[in-house]
């Protein structure tokens, strides 16, 4: 789960990380009054969306940049008025962008250096990893590509935790003098503690700024949380902003479906995460593009199958539905009943390719055959994928 920058700042501040003064506003007037209450003479106004790259983003109406530096509270109000209710498009949002319902109004910081600091999960080693770079303010992926030596990656032993020498090593790498390591080390430890205590999958501060006065402050913060740990962080779950999430993902979550929306046009319904991954690979290999990952799981009920089928049907990207089920715990006849029930409420608007194997396969096929629905049956996996790709191309 993602949260907004203004929420991430509060969590960082409560962990002991310095952030510039500021507050969130949901109207231009509120933005102006926050600016008037800040003891400074230049301000930053930042669009709050669940995406990075806001500074270089562009709003749907052509207004440039989701991060503005301005001089007066009246200008804060004007910039907020342009942002609120608008859609911000960045390289992370997709072409439709994300809606802006809030802006962060803060004091503008006099920046001497922009650094990068993150704690993430390294899946290869199954360890948290501390990532640091002196080249902050730009995408870390770009730094990794152009100048990989500028990035320090320090593995953290999950049992021992972040060691003091590791925080010192990172601080020195970030260019702090050996006589001034205390503040950055304290900050790095605070960030690691936050990562652990809140079950984050990532804490990214980019940029971490060194101010002209020599302070170290987090100017931007991106926090991601492990969905599987949210049950023990109700305070984090309460920060969810559904307006920033893919409506397809929200509908899937409502029915407890393991679903991830993608960009292609072949809607997939599969049981088992492994088979679902393999199905997407096969579609790619056959020249097609999946519109989603969907694992209906082993214990799916008829209602869940119906909900899953409706979800695929309702996705305007989908040009063909590909059902690939290996009946084990989920029996083929239960699946067939679910599909028939879904089609009774709304006839399929796209071709449906079905590959069934396993438990109760004959009963399942019979239900589909006798339903009168126009379905294309397939037996082999490759054959099924080829049929789905051909159907997506309108053949
Ligand atoms: P994003 O990463 O989404 O583009 P950031 O918050 O990192 O958004 O802002 C982009 C850039 O704007 C930063 O790299 C920094 O140079 C500048 N910036 C952000 N916040 C402030 C601030 N409070 N004061 C001065 N400059 C800022
Ligand atoms: Mg940033």
mmCIF file of C-alpha atoms and ligand atoms in Angstrom:
data_model
loop_
_atom_site.group_PDB
_atom_site.id
_atom_site.type_symbol
_atom_site.label_atom_id
_atom_site.label_comp_id
_atom_site.label_asym_id
_atom_site.label_seq_id
_atom_site.Cartn_x
_atom_site.Cartn_y
_atom_site.Cartn_z
ATOM 1 C CA UNK A 1 0.000 0.000 0.000
ATOM 2 C CA UNK A 2 1.165 3.537 -0.788
ATOM 3 C CA UNK A 3 0.489 6.745 1.099
ATOM 4 C CA UNK A 4 0.833 10.436 0.261
ATOM 5 C CA UNK A 5 3.929 12.517 0.854
ATOM 6 C CA UNK A 6 2.201 14.633 3.530
ATOM 7 C CA UNK A 7 1.363 11.446 5.450
ATOM 8 C CA UNK A 8 4.874 10.028 4.994
ATOM 9 C CA UNK A 9 6.339 13.277 6.360
ATOM 10 C CA UNK A 10 4.339 12.895 9.562
ATOM 11 C CA UNK A 11 5.563 9.347 10.061
ATOM 12 C CA UNK A 12 9.149 10.424 9.405
ATOM 13 C CA UNK A 13 8.836 13.379 11.766
ATOM 14 C CA UNK A 14 7.444 11.156 14.518
ATOM 15 C CA UNK A 15 10.431 8.835 13.994
ATOM 16 C CA UNK A 16 12.774 11.768 14.541
ATOM 17 C CA UNK A 17 13.643 12.750 10.961
ATOM 18 C CA UNK A 18 13.644 16.497 10.256
ATOM 19 C CA UNK A 19 11.177 17.659 7.592
ATOM 20 C CA UNK A 20 10.487 21.234 6.422
ATOM 21 C CA UNK A 21 7.528 22.992 8.066
ATOM 22 C CA UNK A 22 4.268 22.661 6.176
ATOM 23 C CA UNK A 23 0.751 21.274 6.088
ATOM 24 C CA UNK A 24 -1.764 19.775 3.732
ATOM 25 C CA UNK A 25 -4.518 21.836 2.064
ATOM 26 C CA UNK A 26 -7.626 20.757 0.197
ATOM 27 C CA UNK A 27 -8.717 24.171 -1.076
ATOM 28 C CA UNK A 28 -6.854 27.228 -2.467
ATOM 29 C CA UNK A 29 -8.003 29.322 0.519
ATOM 30 C CA UNK A 30 -6.674 26.758 2.969
ATOM 31 C CA UNK A 31 -3.364 26.683 1.037
ATOM 32 C CA UNK A 32 -3.092 30.458 1.314
ATOM 33 C CA UNK A 33 -3.829 30.507 5.023
ATOM 34 C CA UNK A 34 -1.222 27.806 5.700
ATOM 35 C CA UNK A 35 1.323 29.910 3.792
ATOM 36 C CA UNK A 36 0.398 32.987 5.887
ATOM 37 C CA UNK A 37 1.001 31.010 9.063
ATOM 38 C CA UNK A 38 4.489 29.880 8.008
ATOM 39 C CA UNK A 39 7.384 32.044 9.196
ATOM 40 C CA UNK A 40 9.154 32.234 5.835
ATOM 41 C CA UNK A 41 9.187 34.269 2.640
ATOM 42 C CA UNK A 42 9.269 31.601 -0.012
ATOM 43 C CA UNK A 43 7.054 28.565 -0.301
ATOM 44 C CA UNK A 44 6.719 25.231 -2.034
ATOM 45 C CA UNK A 45 3.374 23.886 -3.282
ATOM 46 C CA UNK A 46 3.352 20.176 -4.054
ATOM 47 C CA UNK A 47 0.593 18.134 -5.678
ATOM 48 C CA UNK A 48 -0.232 15.077 -3.576
ATOM 49 C CA UNK A 49 -0.534 11.958 -5.725
ATOM 50 C CA UNK A 50 0.658 8.389 -5.287
ATOM 51 C CA UNK A 51 3.450 8.732 -7.841
ATOM 52 C CA UNK A 52 6.961 10.056 -8.144
ATOM 53 C CA UNK A 53 8.368 12.360 -10.796
ATOM 54 C CA UNK A 54 5.894 15.123 -9.902
ATOM 55 C CA UNK A 55 8.426 17.902 -10.413
ATOM 56 C CA UNK A 56 8.808 16.942 -14.061
ATOM 57 C CA UNK A 57 5.121 16.041 -14.504
ATOM 58 C CA UNK A 58 2.461 17.985 -16.429
ATOM 59 C CA UNK A 59 -1.212 18.432 -15.582
ATOM 60 C CA UNK A 60 -3.953 17.289 -17.960
ATOM 61 C CA UNK A 61 -4.747 20.925 -18.842
ATOM 62 C CA UNK A 62 -1.129 21.690 -19.759
ATOM 63 C CA UNK A 63 -0.098 23.343 -16.455
ATOM 64 C CA UNK A 64 3.525 22.393 -15.928
ATOM 65 C CA UNK A 65 5.006 20.660 -12.853
ATOM 66 C CA UNK A 66 3.500 19.276 -9.645
ATOM 67 C CA UNK A 67 6.163 21.055 -7.516
ATOM 68 C CA UNK A 68 6.226 24.888 -7.535
ATOM 69 C CA UNK A 69 8.382 27.347 -5.644
ATOM 70 C CA UNK A 70 6.648 30.702 -5.099
ATOM 71 C CA UNK A 71 7.190 33.908 -3.130
ATOM 72 C CA UNK A 72 3.826 34.979 -1.700
ATOM 73 C CA UNK A 73 0.746 33.408 -0.052
ATOM 74 C CA UNK A 74 -1.378 34.780 -2.930
ATOM 75 C CA UNK A 75 0.784 32.861 -5.407
ATOM 76 C CA UNK A 76 0.425 29.756 -3.214
ATOM 77 C CA UNK A 77 -3.351 30.118 -3.539
ATOM 78 C CA UNK A 78 -3.162 30.546 -7.330
ATOM 79 C CA UNK A 79 -0.892 27.528 -7.849
ATOM 80 C CA UNK A 80 -3.071 25.402 -5.524
ATOM 81 C CA UNK A 81 -6.133 26.459 -7.546
ATOM 82 C CA UNK A 82 -4.473 25.212 -10.751
ATOM 83 C CA UNK A 83 -3.511 21.882 -9.143
ATOM 84 C CA UNK A 84 -6.608 20.949 -7.113
ATOM 85 C CA UNK A 85 -9.183 19.018 -9.105
ATOM 86 C CA UNK A 86 -6.678 18.561 -11.929
ATOM 87 C CA UNK A 87 -5.009 15.325 -13.071
ATOM 88 C CA UNK A 88 -1.215 15.105 -12.828
ATOM 89 C CA UNK A 89 0.598 12.949 -15.379
ATOM 90 C CA UNK A 90 4.118 11.760 -14.527
ATOM 91 C CA UNK A 91 6.239 8.947 -15.935
ATOM 92 C CA UNK A 92 4.872 6.780 -13.105
ATOM 93 C CA UNK A 93 1.130 7.457 -13.476
ATOM 94 C CA UNK A 94 0.333 6.225 -16.974
ATOM 95 C CA UNK A 95 -1.199 8.571 -19.573
ATOM 96 C CA UNK A 96 -4.445 9.159 -17.643
ATOM 97 C CA UNK A 97 -2.593 10.595 -14.639
ATOM 98 C CA UNK A 98 -3.747 10.719 -11.014
ATOM 99 C CA UNK A 99 -6.310 13.106 -9.493
ATOM 100 C CA UNK A 100 -5.047 15.837 -7.167
ATOM 101 C CA UNK A 101 -7.342 16.346 -4.162
ATOM 102 C CA UNK A 102 -4.702 17.780 -1.820
ATOM 103 C CA UNK A 103 -1.572 19.905 -1.967
ATOM 104 C CA UNK A 104 1.266 20.184 0.505
ATOM 105 C CA UNK A 105 2.164 23.781 1.345
ATOM 106 C CA UNK A 106 5.559 24.125 2.957
ATOM 107 C CA UNK A 107 8.499 26.369 3.541
ATOM 108 C CA UNK A 108 10.981 26.339 0.716
ATOM 109 C CA UNK A 109 14.373 25.054 1.778
ATOM 110 C CA UNK A 110 17.680 26.556 0.685
ATOM 111 C CA UNK A 111 19.363 23.490 -0.702
ATOM 112 C CA UNK A 112 23.144 23.025 -0.718
ATOM 113 C CA UNK A 113 23.169 19.354 -1.763
ATOM 114 C CA UNK A 114 20.493 16.817 -2.786
ATOM 115 C CA UNK A 115 21.147 13.244 -1.644
ATOM 116 C CA UNK A 116 19.327 9.937 -1.990
ATOM 117 C CA UNK A 117 18.562 7.596 0.900
ATOM 118 C CA UNK A 118 16.344 4.529 0.964
ATOM 119 C CA UNK A 119 15.730 1.311 2.799
ATOM 120 C CA UNK A 120 14.168 -1.345 0.618
ATOM 121 C CA UNK A 121 13.797 -5.098 0.519
ATOM 122 C CA UNK A 122 16.392 -6.911 -1.546
ATOM 123 C CA UNK A 123 14.450 -9.947 -2.681
ATOM 124 C CA UNK A 124 17.514 -11.721 -4.043
ATOM 125 C CA UNK A 125 19.210 -11.862 -0.622
ATOM 126 C CA UNK A 126 15.999 -11.612 1.444
ATOM 127 C CA UNK A 127 17.612 -8.772 3.412
ATOM 128 C CA UNK A 128 16.687 -5.151 3.927
ATOM 129 C CA UNK A 129 19.144 -3.020 2.012
ATOM 130 C CA UNK A 130 20.277 0.521 2.680
ATOM 131 C CA UNK A 131 20.711 2.465 -0.553
ATOM 132 C CA UNK A 132 22.555 5.787 -0.563
ATOM 133 C CA UNK A 133 23.784 8.157 -3.237
ATOM 134 C CA UNK A 134 25.168 11.679 -3.463
ATOM 135 C CA UNK A 135 23.210 12.101 -6.685
ATOM 136 C CA UNK A 136 19.807 12.813 -5.159
ATOM 137 C CA UNK A 137 16.904 14.653 -6.738
ATOM 138 C CA UNK A 138 17.024 12.465 -9.841
ATOM 139 C CA UNK A 139 15.551 9.010 -10.344
ATOM 140 C CA UNK A 140 17.758 6.377 -8.731
ATOM 141 C CA UNK A 141 17.175 4.152 -11.790
ATOM 142 C CA UNK A 142 18.864 6.800 -13.945
ATOM 143 C CA UNK A 143 21.849 7.001 -11.585
ATOM 144 C CA UNK A 144 22.064 3.195 -11.560
ATOM 145 C CA UNK A 145 22.204 3.186 -15.339
ATOM 146 C CA UNK A 146 24.608 6.083 -15.920
ATOM 147 C CA UNK A 147 26.869 5.961 -12.885
ATOM 148 C CA UNK A 148 26.391 2.796 -10.808
ATOM 149 C CA UNK A 149 29.505 3.570 -8.740
ATOM 150 C CA UNK A 150 27.615 6.539 -7.273
ATOM 151 C CA UNK A 151 25.283 4.171 -5.403
ATOM 152 C CA UNK A 152 26.110 2.427 -2.132
ATOM 153 C CA UNK A 153 24.115 -0.700 -1.316
ATOM 154 C CA UNK A 154 24.564 -1.964 2.196
ATOM 155 C CA UNK A 155 22.840 -5.200 3.200
ATOM 156 C CA UNK A 156 21.325 -5.200 6.676
ATOM 157 C CA UNK A 157 21.296 -8.442 8.606
ATOM 158 C CA UNK A 158 17.659 -8.911 9.647
ATOM 159 C CA UNK A 159 18.643 -10.471 12.985
ATOM 160 C CA UNK A 160 21.380 -8.036 13.948
ATOM 161 C CA UNK A 161 19.738 -4.945 12.478
ATOM 162 C CA UNK A 162 21.459 -1.871 11.117
ATOM 163 C CA UNK A 163 24.943 -1.621 12.646
ATOM 164 C CA UNK A 164 26.505 1.714 13.662
ATOM 165 C CA UNK A 165 29.452 1.152 11.303
ATOM 166 C CA UNK A 166 27.025 0.758 8.403
ATOM 167 C CA UNK A 167 25.336 4.092 9.133
ATOM 168 C CA UNK A 168 28.793 5.740 9.364
ATOM 169 C CA UNK A 169 29.902 4.139 6.111
ATOM 170 C CA UNK A 170 26.766 5.452 4.354
ATOM 171 C CA UNK A 171 27.181 8.933 5.877
ATOM 172 C CA UNK A 172 30.790 9.140 4.688
ATOM 173 C CA UNK A 173 29.720 7.895 1.254
ATOM 174 C CA UNK A 174 27.125 10.703 1.222
ATOM 175 C CA UNK A 175 29.936 13.220 1.698
ATOM 176 C CA UNK A 176 29.515 14.146 5.364
ATOM 177 C CA UNK A 177 32.803 15.082 7.044
ATOM 178 C CA UNK A 178 34.114 12.637 9.644
ATOM 179 C CA UNK A 179 33.553 15.297 12.321
ATOM 180 C CA UNK A 180 29.876 15.658 11.319
ATOM 181 C CA UNK A 181 28.585 12.103 11.210
ATOM 182 C CA UNK A 182 26.322 12.226 14.238
ATOM 183 C CA UNK A 183 23.287 13.868 12.572
ATOM 184 C CA UNK A 184 23.217 11.731 9.409
ATOM 185 C CA UNK A 185 23.841 8.537 11.417
ATOM 186 C CA UNK A 186 20.991 9.343 13.778
ATOM 187 C CA UNK A 187 18.753 10.012 10.764
ATOM 188 C CA UNK A 188 19.674 6.739 9.031
ATOM 189 C CA UNK A 189 18.950 4.774 12.223
ATOM 190 C CA UNK A 190 15.600 6.563 12.583
ATOM 191 C CA UNK A 191 14.659 5.663 9.003
ATOM 192 C CA UNK A 192 15.574 2.022 9.581
ATOM 193 C CA UNK A 193 13.527 1.918 12.785
ATOM 194 C CA UNK A 194 10.529 3.344 10.931
ATOM 195 C CA UNK A 195 10.991 0.744 8.164
ATOM 196 C CA UNK A 196 10.944 -2.079 10.727
ATOM 197 C CA UNK A 197 8.275 -0.856 13.115
ATOM 198 C CA UNK A 198 5.696 -0.060 10.434
ATOM 199 C CA UNK A 199 6.407 -3.105 8.237
ATOM 200 C CA UNK A 200 7.404 -1.004 5.257
ATOM 201 C CA UNK A 201 8.499 -2.582 2.030
ATOM 202 C CA UNK A 202 10.273 0.653 1.134
ATOM 203 C CA UNK A 203 11.183 4.014 2.640
ATOM 204 C CA UNK A 204 12.654 6.342 0.040
ATOM 205 C CA UNK A 205 13.838 9.888 0.750
ATOM 206 C CA UNK A 206 14.688 11.658 -2.492
ATOM 207 C CA UNK A 207 15.936 14.223 -2.073
ATOM 208 C CA UNK A 208 17.433 14.167 1.373
ATOM 209 C CA UNK A 209 18.696 17.737 1.446
ATOM 210 C CA UNK A 210 21.652 19.305 3.153
ATOM 211 C CA UNK A 211 20.577 22.911 3.671
ATOM 212 C CA UNK A 212 22.785 25.954 3.296
ATOM 213 C CA UNK A 213 22.664 26.150 7.099
ATOM 214 C CA UNK A 214 24.061 22.594 7.338
ATOM 215 C CA UNK A 215 20.876 20.827 8.476
ATOM 216 C CA UNK A 216 19.802 17.488 7.000
ATOM 217 C CA UNK A 217 16.104 17.365 6.058
ATOM 218 C CA UNK A 218 13.826 15.016 4.126
ATOM 219 C CA UNK A 219 12.324 17.061 1.253
ATOM 220 C CA UNK A 220 10.395 14.205 -0.331
ATOM 221 C CA UNK A 221 9.348 10.867 1.092
ATOM 222 C CA UNK A 222 7.825 7.785 -0.418
ATOM 223 C CA UNK A 223 6.660 4.991 1.875
ATOM 224 C CA UNK A 224 5.311 1.631 0.771
ATOM 225 C CA UNK A 225 3.836 -0.900 3.168
ATOM 226 C CA UNK A 226 3.631 -4.655 3.068
ATOM 227 C CA UNK A 227 -0.065 -5.398 2.460
ATOM 228 C CA UNK A 228 0.239 -8.682 4.339
ATOM 229 C CA UNK A 229 1.235 -6.823 7.507
ATOM 230 C CA UNK A 230 -1.491 -4.163 7.373
ATOM 231 C CA UNK A 231 -3.698 -6.132 9.745
ATOM 232 C CA UNK A 232 -1.391 -5.070 12.573
ATOM 233 C CA UNK A 233 -1.182 -1.415 11.479
ATOM 234 C CA UNK A 234 -4.730 -0.083 11.501
ATOM 235 C CA UNK A 235 -3.307 3.450 11.745
ATOM 236 C CA UNK A 236 -1.543 2.906 8.393
ATOM 237 C CA UNK A 237 -4.537 1.278 6.740
ATOM 238 C CA UNK A 238 -6.559 4.357 7.707
ATOM 239 C CA UNK A 239 -4.273 6.442 5.460
ATOM 240 C CA UNK A 240 -5.425 4.615 2.327
ATOM 241 C CA UNK A 241 -6.623 6.941 -0.463
ATOM 242 C CA UNK A 242 -8.778 4.918 -2.847
ATOM 243 C CA UNK A 243 -8.866 7.783 -5.375
ATOM 244 C CA UNK A 244 -5.208 7.054 -6.142
ATOM 245 C CA UNK A 245 -5.676 3.358 -6.821
ATOM 246 C CA UNK A 246 -6.593 1.498 -9.998
ATOM 247 C CA UNK A 247 -10.411 0.979 -9.787
ATOM 248 C CA UNK A 248 -9.893 -2.562 -11.087
ATOM 249 C CA UNK A 249 -7.573 -3.330 -8.151
ATOM 250 C CA UNK A 250 -10.125 -1.922 -5.692
ATOM 251 C CA UNK A 251 -12.967 -4.044 -7.098
ATOM 252 C CA UNK A 252 -10.719 -7.113 -6.915
ATOM 253 C CA UNK A 253 -9.738 -6.403 -3.299
ATOM 254 C CA UNK A 254 -13.420 -6.165 -2.387
ATOM 255 C CA UNK A 255 -13.897 -9.777 -3.510
ATOM 256 C CA UNK A 256 -10.577 -11.006 -2.068
ATOM 257 C CA UNK A 257 -9.156 -11.752 -5.512
ATOM 258 C CA UNK A 258 -5.409 -11.743 -6.120
ATOM 259 C CA UNK A 259 -5.476 -9.276 -8.988
ATOM 260 C CA UNK A 260 -3.019 -6.864 -10.558
ATOM 261 C CA UNK A 261 -4.099 -4.626 -13.427
ATOM 262 C CA UNK A 262 -1.716 -4.509 -16.415
ATOM 263 C CA UNK A 263 -1.724 -2.693 -19.769
ATOM 264 C CA UNK A 264 -2.495 -5.459 -22.285
ATOM 265 C CA UNK A 265 -5.810 -6.605 -23.798
ATOM 266 C CA UNK A 266 -6.118 -10.288 -22.797
ATOM 267 C CA UNK A 267 -8.105 -10.668 -19.568
ATOM 268 C CA UNK A 268 -6.777 -13.692 -17.658
ATOM 269 C CA UNK A 269 -8.510 -15.853 -15.071
ATOM 270 C CA UNK A 270 -6.263 -18.556 -13.683
ATOM 271 C CA UNK A 271 -6.037 -20.598 -10.480
ATOM 272 C CA UNK A 272 -2.720 -20.700 -8.695
ATOM 273 C CA UNK A 273 -0.113 -17.934 -8.768
ATOM 274 C CA UNK A 274 2.428 -20.154 -10.543
ATOM 275 C CA UNK A 275 0.036 -21.127 -13.312
ATOM 276 C CA UNK A 276 -1.086 -17.500 -13.602
ATOM 277 C CA UNK A 277 2.532 -16.374 -14.088
ATOM 278 C CA UNK A 278 3.166 -19.157 -16.599
ATOM 279 C CA UNK A 279 -0.013 -18.200 -18.472
ATOM 280 C CA UNK A 280 1.149 -14.594 -18.783
ATOM 281 C CA UNK A 281 4.560 -15.773 -20.023
ATOM 282 C CA UNK A 282 2.913 -18.009 -22.613
ATOM 283 C CA UNK A 283 0.724 -15.167 -23.836
ATOM 284 C CA UNK A 284 3.779 -12.926 -24.189
ATOM 285 C CA UNK A 285 5.647 -15.701 -25.997
ATOM 286 C CA UNK A 286 2.711 -16.047 -28.392
ATOM 287 C CA UNK A 287 2.873 -12.309 -29.115
ATOM 288 C CA UNK A 288 0.011 -11.207 -26.837
ATOM 289 C CA UNK A 289 -0.247 -8.889 -23.833
ATOM 290 C CA UNK A 290 -2.134 -9.745 -20.624
ATOM 291 C CA UNK A 291 -4.547 -7.128 -19.268
ATOM 292 C CA UNK A 292 -4.086 -8.454 -15.754
ATOM 293 C CA UNK A 293 -2.738 -11.037 -13.399
ATOM 294 C CA UNK A 294 -5.562 -12.882 -11.689
ATOM 295 C CA UNK A 295 -5.212 -15.874 -9.412
ATOM 296 C CA UNK A 296 -8.668 -16.949 -8.237
ATOM 297 C CA UNK A 297 -7.001 -19.283 -5.750
ATOM 298 C CA UNK A 298 -7.708 -22.815 -4.702
ATOM 299 C CA UNK A 299 -10.829 -22.289 -2.635
ATOM 300 C CA UNK A 300 -12.719 -19.926 -4.930
ATOM 301 C CA UNK A 301 -16.500 -20.063 -4.586
ATOM 302 C CA UNK A 302 -18.998 -19.663 -7.396
ATOM 303 C CA UNK A 303 -19.546 -16.060 -6.201
ATOM 304 C CA UNK A 304 -15.833 -15.288 -6.461
ATOM 305 C CA UNK A 305 -15.635 -16.734 -9.972
ATOM 306 C CA UNK A 306 -18.674 -14.667 -10.952
ATOM 307 C CA UNK A 307 -17.066 -11.519 -9.486
ATOM 308 C CA UNK A 308 -13.782 -12.269 -11.241
ATOM 309 C CA UNK A 309 -15.481 -12.806 -14.586
ATOM 310 C CA UNK A 310 -17.443 -9.553 -14.204
ATOM 311 C CA UNK A 311 -14.227 -7.711 -13.361
ATOM 312 C CA UNK A 312 -12.616 -8.879 -16.618
ATOM 313 C CA UNK A 313 -15.795 -8.127 -18.566
ATOM 314 C CA UNK A 314 -15.944 -4.608 -17.158
ATOM 315 C CA UNK A 315 -12.357 -3.739 -18.079
ATOM 316 C CA UNK A 316 -12.501 -1.646 -21.271
ATOM 317 C CA UNK A 317 -8.963 -2.780 -22.206
ATOM 318 C CA UNK A 318 -10.027 -6.424 -22.421
ATOM 319 C CA UNK A 319 -10.614 -7.755 -25.964
ATOM 320 C CA UNK A 320 -10.661 -11.447 -25.074
ATOM 321 C CA UNK A 321 -11.063 -13.417 -21.853
ATOM 322 C CA UNK A 322 -8.728 -16.337 -21.310
ATOM 323 C CA UNK A 323 -9.722 -18.810 -18.600
ATOM 324 C CA UNK A 324 -7.048 -21.311 -17.692
ATOM 325 C CA UNK A 325 -7.990 -23.589 -14.801
ATOM 326 C CA UNK A 326 -6.325 -26.669 -13.509
ATOM 327 C CA UNK A 327 -8.979 -28.193 -11.282
ATOM 328 C CA UNK A 328 -7.519 -29.295 -7.967
ATOM 329 C CA UNK A 329 -9.139 -27.966 -4.852
ATOM 330 C CA UNK A 330 -11.089 -25.615 -7.114
ATOM 331 C CA UNK A 331 -13.232 -27.994 -9.112
ATOM 332 C CA UNK A 332 -13.914 -27.481 -12.824
ATOM 333 C CA UNK A 333 -17.705 -27.727 -12.354
ATOM 334 C CA UNK A 334 -17.692 -24.954 -9.704
ATOM 335 C CA UNK A 335 -15.756 -22.774 -12.104
ATOM 336 C CA UNK A 336 -18.155 -23.544 -14.961
ATOM 337 C CA UNK A 337 -21.166 -22.683 -12.787
ATOM 338 C CA UNK A 338 -19.534 -19.373 -11.874
ATOM 339 C CA UNK A 339 -18.953 -18.462 -15.497
ATOM 340 C CA UNK A 340 -22.502 -19.393 -16.487
ATOM 341 C CA UNK A 341 -23.917 -17.362 -13.578
ATOM 342 C CA UNK A 342 -21.826 -14.330 -14.579
ATOM 343 C CA UNK A 343 -22.906 -14.604 -18.211
ATOM 344 C CA UNK A 344 -26.567 -14.774 -17.192
ATOM 345 C CA UNK A 345 -26.372 -11.263 -15.737
ATOM 346 C CA UNK A 346 -24.283 -9.843 -18.608
ATOM 347 C CA UNK A 347 -23.603 -11.655 -21.878
ATOM 348 C CA UNK A 348 -19.894 -11.692 -22.750
ATOM 349 C CA UNK A 349 -19.040 -8.736 -24.976
ATOM 350 C CA UNK A 350 -15.739 -10.364 -26.020
ATOM 351 C CA UNK A 351 -14.673 -13.872 -27.099
ATOM 352 C CA UNK A 352 -13.982 -16.292 -24.230
ATOM 353 C CA UNK A 353 -11.331 -19.004 -24.493
ATOM 354 C CA UNK A 354 -11.524 -21.734 -21.862
ATOM 355 C CA UNK A 355 -8.955 -24.357 -21.004
ATOM 356 C CA UNK A 356 -10.070 -26.731 -18.261
ATOM 357 C CA UNK A 357 -8.148 -29.708 -16.897
ATOM 358 C CA UNK A 358 -8.249 -31.704 -13.683
ATOM 359 C CA UNK A 359 -10.883 -32.499 -11.080
ATOM 360 C CA UNK A 360 -14.442 -32.821 -12.448
ATOM 361 C CA UNK A 361 -13.307 -31.637 -15.884
ATOM 362 C CA UNK A 362 -16.021 -33.597 -17.710
ATOM 363 C CA UNK A 363 -18.819 -32.138 -15.548
ATOM 364 C CA UNK A 364 -17.320 -28.675 -16.055
ATOM 365 C CA UNK A 365 -17.161 -28.999 -19.827
ATOM 366 C CA UNK A 366 -20.708 -30.353 -19.895
ATOM 367 C CA UNK A 367 -22.042 -27.352 -17.943
ATOM 368 C CA UNK A 368 -20.340 -24.977 -20.363
ATOM 369 C CA UNK A 369 -21.487 -26.942 -23.436
ATOM 370 C CA UNK A 370 -25.096 -27.066 -22.306
ATOM 371 C CA UNK A 371 -25.184 -23.420 -21.251
ATOM 372 C CA UNK A 372 -25.568 -22.287 -24.846
ATOM 373 C CA UNK A 373 -22.754 -19.765 -24.334
ATOM 374 C CA UNK A 374 -20.400 -19.130 -27.213
ATOM 375 C CA UNK A 375 -17.062 -20.252 -25.802
ATOM 376 C CA UNK A 376 -13.926 -21.519 -27.479
ATOM 377 C CA UNK A 377 -12.567 -24.616 -25.794
ATOM 378 C CA UNK A 378 -8.884 -25.526 -25.791
ATOM 379 C CA UNK A 379 -7.008 -28.489 -24.354
ATOM 380 C CA UNK A 380 -3.287 -27.717 -24.520
ATOM 381 C CA UNK A 381 -1.706 -24.672 -22.900
ATOM 382 C CA UNK A 382 0.145 -23.404 -25.971
ATOM 383 C CA UNK A 383 -2.887 -24.011 -28.152
ATOM 384 C CA UNK A 384 -5.046 -22.052 -25.709
ATOM 385 C CA UNK A 385 -2.576 -19.136 -25.601
ATOM 386 C CA UNK A 386 -2.401 -19.031 -29.414
ATOM 387 C CA UNK A 387 -6.207 -18.961 -29.631
ATOM 388 C CA UNK A 388 -6.396 -16.127 -27.094
ATOM 389 C CA UNK A 389 -3.794 -14.037 -28.940
ATOM 390 C CA UNK A 390 -5.540 -14.625 -32.282
ATOM 391 C CA UNK A 391 -8.889 -13.614 -30.772
ATOM 392 C CA UNK A 392 -7.343 -10.440 -29.297
ATOM 393 C CA UNK A 393 -6.191 -9.537 -32.821
ATOM 394 C CA UNK A 394 -9.749 -10.024 -34.025
ATOM 395 C CA UNK A 395 -9.025 -13.235 -35.963
HETATM 396 P P1 LIG B 1 9.139 14.405 -7.121
HETATM 397 O O1 LIG B 1 10.221 13.465 -6.714
HETATM 398 O O2 LIG B 1 7.789 13.761 -7.138
HETATM 399 O O3 LIG B 1 9.438 15.128 -8.390
HETATM 400 P P2 LIG B 1 10.091 16.147 -4.972
HETATM 401 O O4 LIG B 1 9.403 16.430 -3.694
HETATM 402 O O5 LIG B 1 11.307 15.301 -4.904
HETATM 403 O O6 LIG B 1 9.016 15.551 -5.988
HETATM 404 O O7 LIG B 1 10.438 17.561 -5.612
HETATM 405 C C1 LIG B 1 11.203 17.714 -6.779
HETATM 406 C C2 LIG B 1 12.310 18.732 -6.529
HETATM 407 O O8 LIG B 1 11.756 19.938 -6.021
HETATM 408 C C3 LIG B 1 13.321 18.291 -5.482
HETATM 409 O O9 LIG B 1 14.362 17.521 -6.028
HETATM 410 C C4 LIG B 1 13.815 19.620 -4.944
HETATM 411 O O10 LIG B 1 14.850 20.131 -5.775
HETATM 412 C C5 LIG B 1 12.618 20.541 -5.078
HETATM 413 N N1 LIG B 1 11.925 20.665 -3.768
HETATM 414 C C6 LIG B 1 11.050 19.804 -3.209
HETATM 415 N N2 LIG B 1 10.642 20.215 -1.990
HETATM 416 C C7 LIG B 1 11.299 21.382 -1.759
HETATM 417 C C8 LIG B 1 11.356 22.313 -0.670
HETATM 418 N N3 LIG B 1 10.613 22.137 0.457
HETATM 419 N N4 LIG B 1 12.152 23.394 -0.808
HETATM 420 C C9 LIG B 1 12.879 23.584 -1.912
HETATM 421 N N5 LIG B 1 12.899 22.766 -2.953
HETATM 422 C C10 LIG B 1 12.124 21.669 -2.903
HETATM 423 MG MG1 LIG B 2 11.432 13.167 -5.169
#
